[in-house]
JSON list of C-alpha atoms in Angstrom, two decimals:
[
{"chain": "A", "resi": 1, "resn": "MET", "atom": "CA", "xyz": [125.46, 31.51, 56.30]},
{"chain": "A", "resi": 2, "resn": "THR", "atom": "CA", "xyz": [128.15, 34.19, 56.17]},
{"chain": "A", "resi": 3, "resn": "SER", "atom": "CA", "xyz": [127.54, 37.72, 55.03]},
{"chain": "A", "resi": 4, "resn": "ASP", "atom": "CA", "xyz": [129.55, 40.90, 54.65]},
{"chain": "A", "resi": 5, "resn": "ASN", "atom": "CA", "xyz": [129.56, 41.41, 58.41]},
{"chain": "A", "resi": 6, "resn": "THR", "atom": "CA", "xyz": [129.31, 37.95, 60.06]},
{"chain": "A", "resi": 7, "resn": "ARG", "atom": "CA", "xyz": [131.65, 34.97, 60.38]},
{"chain": "A", "resi": 8, "resn": "PRO", "atom": "CA", "xyz": [131.30, 31.74, 62.42]},
{"chain": "A", "resi": 9, "resn": "LEU", "atom": "CA", "xyz": [134.06, 30.86, 64.85]},
{"chain": "A", "resi": 10, "resn": "SER", "atom": "CA", "xyz": [134.42, 27.72, 66.95]},
{"chain": "A", "resi": 11, "resn": "VAL", "atom": "CA", "xyz": [135.58, 28.03, 70.53]},
{"chain": "A", "resi": 12, "resn": "ALA", "atom": "CA", "xyz": [136.77, 25.36, 72.92]},
{"chain": "A", "resi": 13, "resn": "LEU", "atom": "CA", "xyz": [137.58, 26.07, 76.57]},
{"chain": "A", "resi": 14, "resn": "ALA", "atom": "CA", "xyz": [139.90, 24.20, 78.88]},
{"chain": "A", "resi": 15, "resn": "ALA", "atom": "CA", "xyz": [140.15, 24.21, 82.66]},
{"chain": "A", "resi": 16, "resn": "GLN", "atom": "CA", "xyz": [143.37, 24.10, 84.59]},
{"chain": "A", "resi": 17, "resn": "GLU", "atom": "CA", "xyz": [143.56, 23.28, 88.29]},
{"chain": "A", "resi": 18, "resn": "LYS", "atom": "CA", "xyz": [145.79, 25.60, 90.33]},
{"chain": "A", "resi": 19, "resn": "GLN", "atom": "CA", "xyz": [146.87, 25.37, 93.93]},
{"chain": "A", "resi": 20, "resn": "VAL", "atom": "CA", "xyz": [146.68, 28.73, 95.70]},
{"chain": "A", "resi": 21, "resn": "GLY", "atom": "CA", "xyz": [147.74, 28.30, 99.30]},
{"chain": "A", "resi": 22, "resn": "LYS", "atom": "CA", "xyz": [145.39, 25.71, 100.79]},
{"chain": "A", "resi": 23, "resn": "PHE", "atom": "CA", "xyz": [142.83, 26.10, 98.02]},
{"chain": "A", "resi": 24, "resn": "ARG", "atom": "CA", "xyz": [142.48, 24.45, 94.63]},
{"chain": "A", "resi": 25, "resn": "LEU", "atom": "CA", "xyz": [141.08, 26.73, 91.97]},
{"chain": "A", "resi": 26, "resn": "ARG", "atom": "CA", "xyz": [139.86, 25.93, 88.49]},
{"chain": "A", "resi": 27, "resn": "GLN", "atom": "CA", "xyz": [141.07, 28.51, 85.98]},
{"chain": "A", "resi": 28, "resn": "TRP", "atom": "CA", "xyz": [139.51, 28.60, 82.51]},
{"chain": "A", "resi": 29, "resn": "ARG", "atom": "CA", "xyz": [141.07, 29.68, 79.25]},
{"chain": "A", "resi": 30, "resn": "ILE", "atom": "CA", "xyz": [140.39, 29.45, 75.52]},
{"chain": "A", "resi": 31, "resn": "ASP", "atom": "CA", "xyz": [141.92, 26.19, 74.32]},
{"chain": "A", "resi": 32, "resn": "SER", "atom": "CA", "xyz": [141.19, 26.80, 70.63]},
{"chain": "A", "resi": 33, "resn": "LEU", "atom": "CA", "xyz": [139.52, 29.42, 68.45]},
{"chain": "A", "resi": 34, "resn": "THR", "atom": "CA", "xyz": [139.12, 28.47, 64.80]},
{"chain": "A", "resi": 35, "resn": "LEU", "atom": "CA", "xyz": [137.13, 29.54, 61.76]},
{"chain": "A", "resi": 36, "resn": "GLY", "atom": "CA", "xyz": [133.98, 27.58, 61.00]},
{"chain": "A", "resi": 37, "resn": "GLU", "atom": "CA", "xyz": [131.37, 25.65, 62.93]},
{"chain": "A", "resi": 38, "resn": "GLN", "atom": "CA", "xyz": [133.22, 22.51, 64.01]},
{"chain": "A", "resi": 39, "resn": "GLY", "atom": "CA", "xyz": [133.96, 23.17, 67.72]},
{"chain": "A", "resi": 40, "resn": "PRO", "atom": "CA", "xyz": [131.94, 22.61, 70.87]},
{"chain": "A", "resi": 41, "resn": "TYR", "atom": "CA", "xyz": [130.71, 26.24, 70.80]},
{"chain": "A", "resi": 42, "resn": "THR", "atom": "CA", "xyz": [129.97, 28.13, 67.59]},
{"chain": "A", "resi": 43, "resn": "LEU", "atom": "CA", "xyz": [129.79, 31.89, 67.94]},
{"chain": "A", "resi": 44, "resn": "TRP", "atom": "CA", "xyz": [129.01, 34.40, 65.20]},
{"chain": "A", "resi": 45, "resn": "LEU", "atom": "CA", "xyz": [131.37, 37.35, 65.02]},
{"chain": "A", "resi": 46, "resn": "GLN", "atom": "CA", "xyz": [129.22, 40.24, 63.80]},
{"chain": "A", "resi": 47, "resn": "LEU", "atom": "CA", "xyz": [130.81, 43.54, 62.81]},
{"chain": "A", "resi": 48, "resn": "THR", "atom": "CA", "xyz": [128.89, 46.76, 63.36]},
{"chain": "A", "resi": 49, "resn": "MET", "atom": "CA", "xyz": [129.39, 50.22, 61.91]},
{"chain": "A", "resi": 50, "resn": "THR", "atom": "CA", "xyz": [129.42, 51.82, 65.37]},
{"chain": "A", "resi": 51, "resn": "GLU", "atom": "CA", "xyz": [132.52, 49.86, 66.44]},
{"chain": "A", "resi": 52, "resn": "ARG", "atom": "CA", "xyz": [134.75, 50.72, 63.45]},
{"chain": "A", "resi": 53, "resn": "ALA", "atom": "CA", "xyz": [137.12, 52.89, 65.52]},
{"chain": "A", "resi": 54, "resn": "ALA", "atom": "CA", "xyz": [137.53, 50.08, 68.07]},
{"chain": "A", "resi": 55, "resn": "TYR", "atom": "CA", "xyz": [138.23, 47.57, 65.28]},
{"chain": "A", "resi": 56, "resn": "ARG", "atom": "CA", "xyz": [140.94, 49.83, 63.83]},
{"chain": "A", "resi": 57, "resn": "PHE", "atom": "CA", "xyz": [142.47, 50.29, 67.30]},
{"chain": "A", "resi": 58, "resn": "ASN", "atom": "CA", "xyz": [142.54, 46.51, 67.78]},
{"chain": "A", "resi": 59, "resn": "LEU", "atom": "CA", "xyz": [144.02, 45.85, 64.32]},
{"chain": "A", "resi": 60, "resn": "THR", "atom": "CA", "xyz": [146.82, 48.39, 64.82]},
{"chain": "A", "resi": 61, "resn": "SER", "atom": "CA", "xyz": [147.83, 46.92, 68.19]},
{"chain": "A", "resi": 62, "resn": "THR", "atom": "CA", "xyz": [150.89, 44.68, 68.38]},
{"chain": "A", "resi": 63, "resn": "ALA", "atom": "CA", "xyz": [148.69, 41.61, 68.91]},
{"chain": "A", "resi": 64, "resn": "PRO", "atom": "CA", "xyz": [145.06, 41.89, 67.65]},
{"chain": "A", "resi": 65, "resn": "ARG", "atom": "CA", "xyz": [142.63, 39.96, 69.86]},
{"chain": "A", "resi": 66, "resn": "LEU", "atom": "CA", "xyz": [139.12, 38.52, 69.86]},
{"chain": "A", "resi": 67, "resn": "PHE", "atom": "CA", "xyz": [137.02, 38.63, 73.01]},
{"chain": "A", "resi": 68, "resn": "VAL", "atom": "CA", "xyz": [134.65, 35.86, 74.09]},
{"chain": "A", "resi": 69, "resn": "ARG", "atom": "CA", "xyz": [131.84, 36.42, 76.62]},
{"chain": "A", "resi": 70, "resn": "ALA", "atom": "CA", "xyz": [131.14, 33.31, 78.68]},
{"chain": "A", "resi": 71, "resn": "GLY", "atom": "CA", "xyz": [128.48, 33.93, 81.30]},
{"chain": "A", "resi": 72, "resn": "PHE", "atom": "CA", "xyz": [128.69, 35.50, 84.73]},
{"chain": "A", "resi": 73, "resn": "SER", "atom": "CA", "xyz": [131.80, 35.55, 86.89]},
{"chain": "A", "resi": 74, "resn": "GLY", "atom": "CA", "xyz": [131.93, 32.74, 89.43]},
{"chain": "A", "resi": 75, "resn": "GLU", "atom": "CA", "xyz": [130.02, 30.30, 87.21]},
{"chain": "A", "resi": 76, "resn": "ASP", "atom": "CA", "xyz": [131.37, 27.65, 84.87]},
{"chain": "A", "resi": 77, "resn": "PRO", "atom": "CA", "xyz": [131.88, 29.49, 81.57]},
{"chain": "A", "resi": 78, "resn": "VAL", "atom": "CA", "xyz": [129.59, 28.94, 78.60]},
{"chain": "A", "resi": 79, "resn": "PRO", "atom": "CA", "xyz": [130.67, 30.99, 75.56]},
{"chain": "A", "resi": 80, "resn": "ASP", "atom": "CA", "xyz": [127.73, 32.92, 74.12]},
{"chain": "A", "resi": 81, "resn": "ALA", "atom": "CA", "xyz": [129.15, 35.94, 72.24]},
{"chain": "A", "resi": 82, "resn": "ILE", "atom": "CA", "xyz": [132.33, 37.12, 70.51]},
{"chain": "A", "resi": 83, "resn": "SER", "atom": "CA", "xyz": [133.61, 40.56, 69.53]},
{"chain": "A", "resi": 84, "resn": "ALA", "atom": "CA", "xyz": [136.64, 42.21, 67.92]},
{"chain": "A", "resi": 85, "resn": "SER", "atom": "CA", "xyz": [135.97, 45.38, 69.96]},
{"chain": "A", "resi": 86, "resn": "GLN", "atom": "CA", "xyz": [137.73, 46.05, 73.23]},
{"chain": "A", "resi": 87, "resn": "ASP", "atom": "CA", "xyz": [134.99, 48.56, 74.03]},
{"chain": "A", "resi": 88, "resn": "VAL", "atom": "CA", "xyz": [132.31, 45.86, 73.80]},
{"chain": "A", "resi": 89, "resn": "ALA", "atom": "CA", "xyz": [134.45, 43.50, 75.92]},
{"chain": "A", "resi": 90, "resn": "ALA", "atom": "CA", "xyz": [134.90, 46.22, 78.56]},
{"chain": "A", "resi": 91, "resn": "GLY", "atom": "CA", "xyz": [131.12, 46.67, 78.68]},
{"chain": "A", "resi": 92, "resn": "TRP", "atom": "CA", "xyz": [130.68, 42.94, 79.25]},
{"chain": "A", "resi": 93, "resn": "MET", "atom": "CA", "xyz": [133.20, 43.00, 82.09]},
{"chain": "A", "resi": 94, "resn": "ASP", "atom": "CA", "xyz": [131.44, 46.00, 83.64]},
{"chain": "A", "resi": 95, "resn": "GLY", "atom": "CA", "xyz": [128.33, 43.81, 83.69]},
{"chain": "A", "resi": 96, "resn": "GLU", "atom": "CA", "xyz": [130.16, 41.13, 85.74]},
{"chain": "A", "resi": 97, "resn": "GLN", "atom": "CA", "xyz": [130.54, 38.84, 82.72]},
{"chain": "A", "resi": 98, "resn": "GLN", "atom": "CA", "xyz": [133.53, 36.55, 82.20]},
{"chain": "A", "resi": 99, "resn": "VAL", "atom": "CA", "xyz": [135.55, 37.59, 79.16]},
{"chain": "A", "resi": 100, "resn": "PHE", "atom": "CA", "xyz": [138.31, 35.50, 77.61]},
{"chain": "A", "resi": 101, "resn": "GLU", "atom": "CA", "xyz": [140.62, 36.74, 74.90]},
{"chain": "A", "resi": 102, "resn": "ALA", "atom": "CA", "xyz": [142.53, 34.98, 72.17]},
{"chain": "A", "resi": 103, "resn": "PRO", "atom": "CA", "xyz": [144.79, 36.00, 69.29]},
{"chain": "A", "resi": 104, "resn": "MET", "atom": "CA", "xyz": [142.78, 37.10, 66.24]},
{"chain": "A", "resi": 105, "resn": "PRO", "atom": "CA", "xyz": [143.30, 34.64, 63.36]},
{"chain": "A", "resi": 106, "resn": "MET", "atom": "CA", "xyz": [144.96, 36.21, 60.30]},
{"chain": "A", "resi": 107, "resn": "ALA", "atom": "CA", "xyz": [141.91, 35.38, 58.14]},
{"chain": "A", "resi": 108, "resn": "ILE", "atom": "CA", "xyz": [139.71, 37.44, 60.49]},
{"chain": "A", "resi": 109, "resn": "GLN", "atom": "CA", "xyz": [142.23, 40.31, 60.46]},
{"chain": "A", "resi": 110, "resn": "ILE", "atom": "CA", "xyz": [142.11, 40.37, 56.63]},
{"chain": "A", "resi": 111, "resn": "TRP", "atom": "CA", "xyz": [138.30, 40.17, 56.63]},
{"chain": "A", "resi": 112, "resn": "LEU", "atom": "CA", "xyz": [138.12, 43.01, 59.17]},
{"chain": "A", "resi": 113, "resn": "GLU", "atom": "CA", "xyz": [140.49, 45.15, 57.06]},
{"chain": "A", "resi": 114, "resn": "GLY", "atom": "CA", "xyz": [138.23, 44.55, 54.05]},
{"chain": "A", "resi": 115, "resn": "TYR", "atom": "CA", "xyz": [135.15, 45.52, 56.07]},
{"chain": "A", "resi": 116, "resn": "LEU", "atom": "CA", "xyz": [136.80, 48.80, 57.11]},
{"chain": "A", "resi": 117, "resn": "ALA", "atom": "CA", "xyz": [137.88, 49.45, 53.50]},
{"chain": "A", "resi": 118, "resn": "ARG", "atom": "CA", "xyz": [134.33, 48.90, 52.20]},
{"chain": "A", "resi": 119, "resn": "HIS", "atom": "CA", "xyz": [132.51, 50.87, 54.89]},
{"chain": "A", "resi": 120, "resn": "GLY", "atom": "CA", "xyz": [135.10, 53.54, 55.62]},
{"chain": "A", "resi": 121, "resn": "GLU", "atom": "CA", "xyz": [136.90, 54.42, 58.78]},
{"chain": "A", "resi": 122, "resn": "ALA", "atom": "CA", "xyz": [134.82, 55.69, 61.65]},
{"chain": "A", "resi": 123, "resn": "PRO", "atom": "CA", "xyz": [134.68, 59.47, 61.73]},
{"chain": "A", "resi": 124, "resn": "VAL", "atom": "CA", "xyz": [136.86, 61.03, 64.38]},
{"chain": "A", "resi": 125, "resn": "GLU", "atom": "CA", "xyz": [134.65, 62.10, 67.24]},
{"chain": "A", "resi": 126, "resn": "GLY", "atom": "CA", "xyz": [135.37, 65.77, 67.52]},
{"chain": "A", "resi": 127, "resn": "ARG", "atom": "CA", "xyz": [133.59, 68.54, 69.28]},
{"chain": "A", "resi": 128, "resn": "LYS", "atom": "CA", "xyz": [130.36, 69.27, 67.50]},
{"chain": "A", "resi": 129, "resn": "LYS", "atom": "CA", "xyz": [129.78, 72.83, 66.43]},
{"chain": "A", "resi": 130, "resn": "LYS", "atom": "CA", "xyz": [126.68, 74.50, 67.70]},
{"chain": "A", "resi": 131, "resn": "ARG", "atom": "CA", "xyz": [124.42, 76.25, 65.27]},
{"chain": "A", "resi": 132, "resn": "LYS", "atom": "CA", "xyz": [125.14, 79.91, 64.89]},
{"chain": "A", "resi": 133, "resn": "GLY", "atom": "CA", "xyz": [123.85, 81.85, 67.83]},
{"chain": "A", "resi": 134, "resn": "ALA", "atom": "CA", "xyz": [123.00, 78.81, 69.94]},
{"chain": "A", "resi": 135, "resn": "GLY", "atom": "CA", "xyz": [123.64, 79.30, 73.63]},
{"chain": "A", "resi": 136, "resn": "ARG", "atom": "CA", "xyz": [124.27, 83.01, 73.31]},
{"chain": "A", "resi": 137, "resn": "ALA", "atom": "CA", "xyz": [122.31, 85.70, 75.03]},
{"chain": "A", "resi": 138, "resn": "LYS", "atom": "CA", "xyz": [120.18, 87.78, 72.73]},
{"chain": "A", "resi": 139, "resn": "GLU", "atom": "CA", "xyz": [122.16, 90.75, 71.59]},
{"chain": "A", "resi": 140, "resn": "LEU", "atom": "CA", "xyz": [120.85, 94.10, 72.69]},
{"chain": "A", "resi": 141, "resn": "PRO", "atom": "CA", "xyz": [120.28, 96.73, 70.02]},
{"chain": "A", "resi": 142, "resn": "THR", "atom": "CA", "xyz": [123.16, 99.16, 69.49]},
{"chain": "A", "resi": 143, "resn": "LYS", "atom": "CA", "xyz": [123.55, 102.33, 67.45]},
{"chain": "A", "resi": 144, "resn": "GLU", "atom": "CA", "xyz": [125.45, 100.32, 64.79]},
{"chain": "A", "resi": 145, "resn": "ASN", "atom": "CA", "xyz": [122.98, 97.42, 64.80]},
{"chain": "A", "resi": 146, "resn": "PRO", "atom": "CA", "xyz": [119.46, 98.68, 65.56]},
{"chain": "A", "resi": 147, "resn": "GLN", "atom": "CA", "xyz": [116.77, 96.02, 65.58]}
]
């Protein structure tokens, strides 16, 4: 069931054997990422209001991407989450998770643009103003301003 902020995507991974010196390594990559629920792994891309700035940043890049979390580093990957936010993907990587990326399908780019149009762009995080007088020492009475 799709809603305003969720879409199913199917992900398939492929392994490639590489020779590095005397060692053989298995390197994983996304083999396919398509709309719908027909692949070996179905993940639900869910958009959140808090990530709107990251979505805009991704959409305005030269090559918008989707990021797939696939378990802990050093283990065989099992895709379990997907995001359009580089910030979310960076958090996963900080947690020692494997993250794969793939080009964002045009249909998802259009859907994401529509989401941002409906919900507005994220406000620019500026310095917040303190309430008047906050953090200031209490003024001492003067001749001009007796208390």
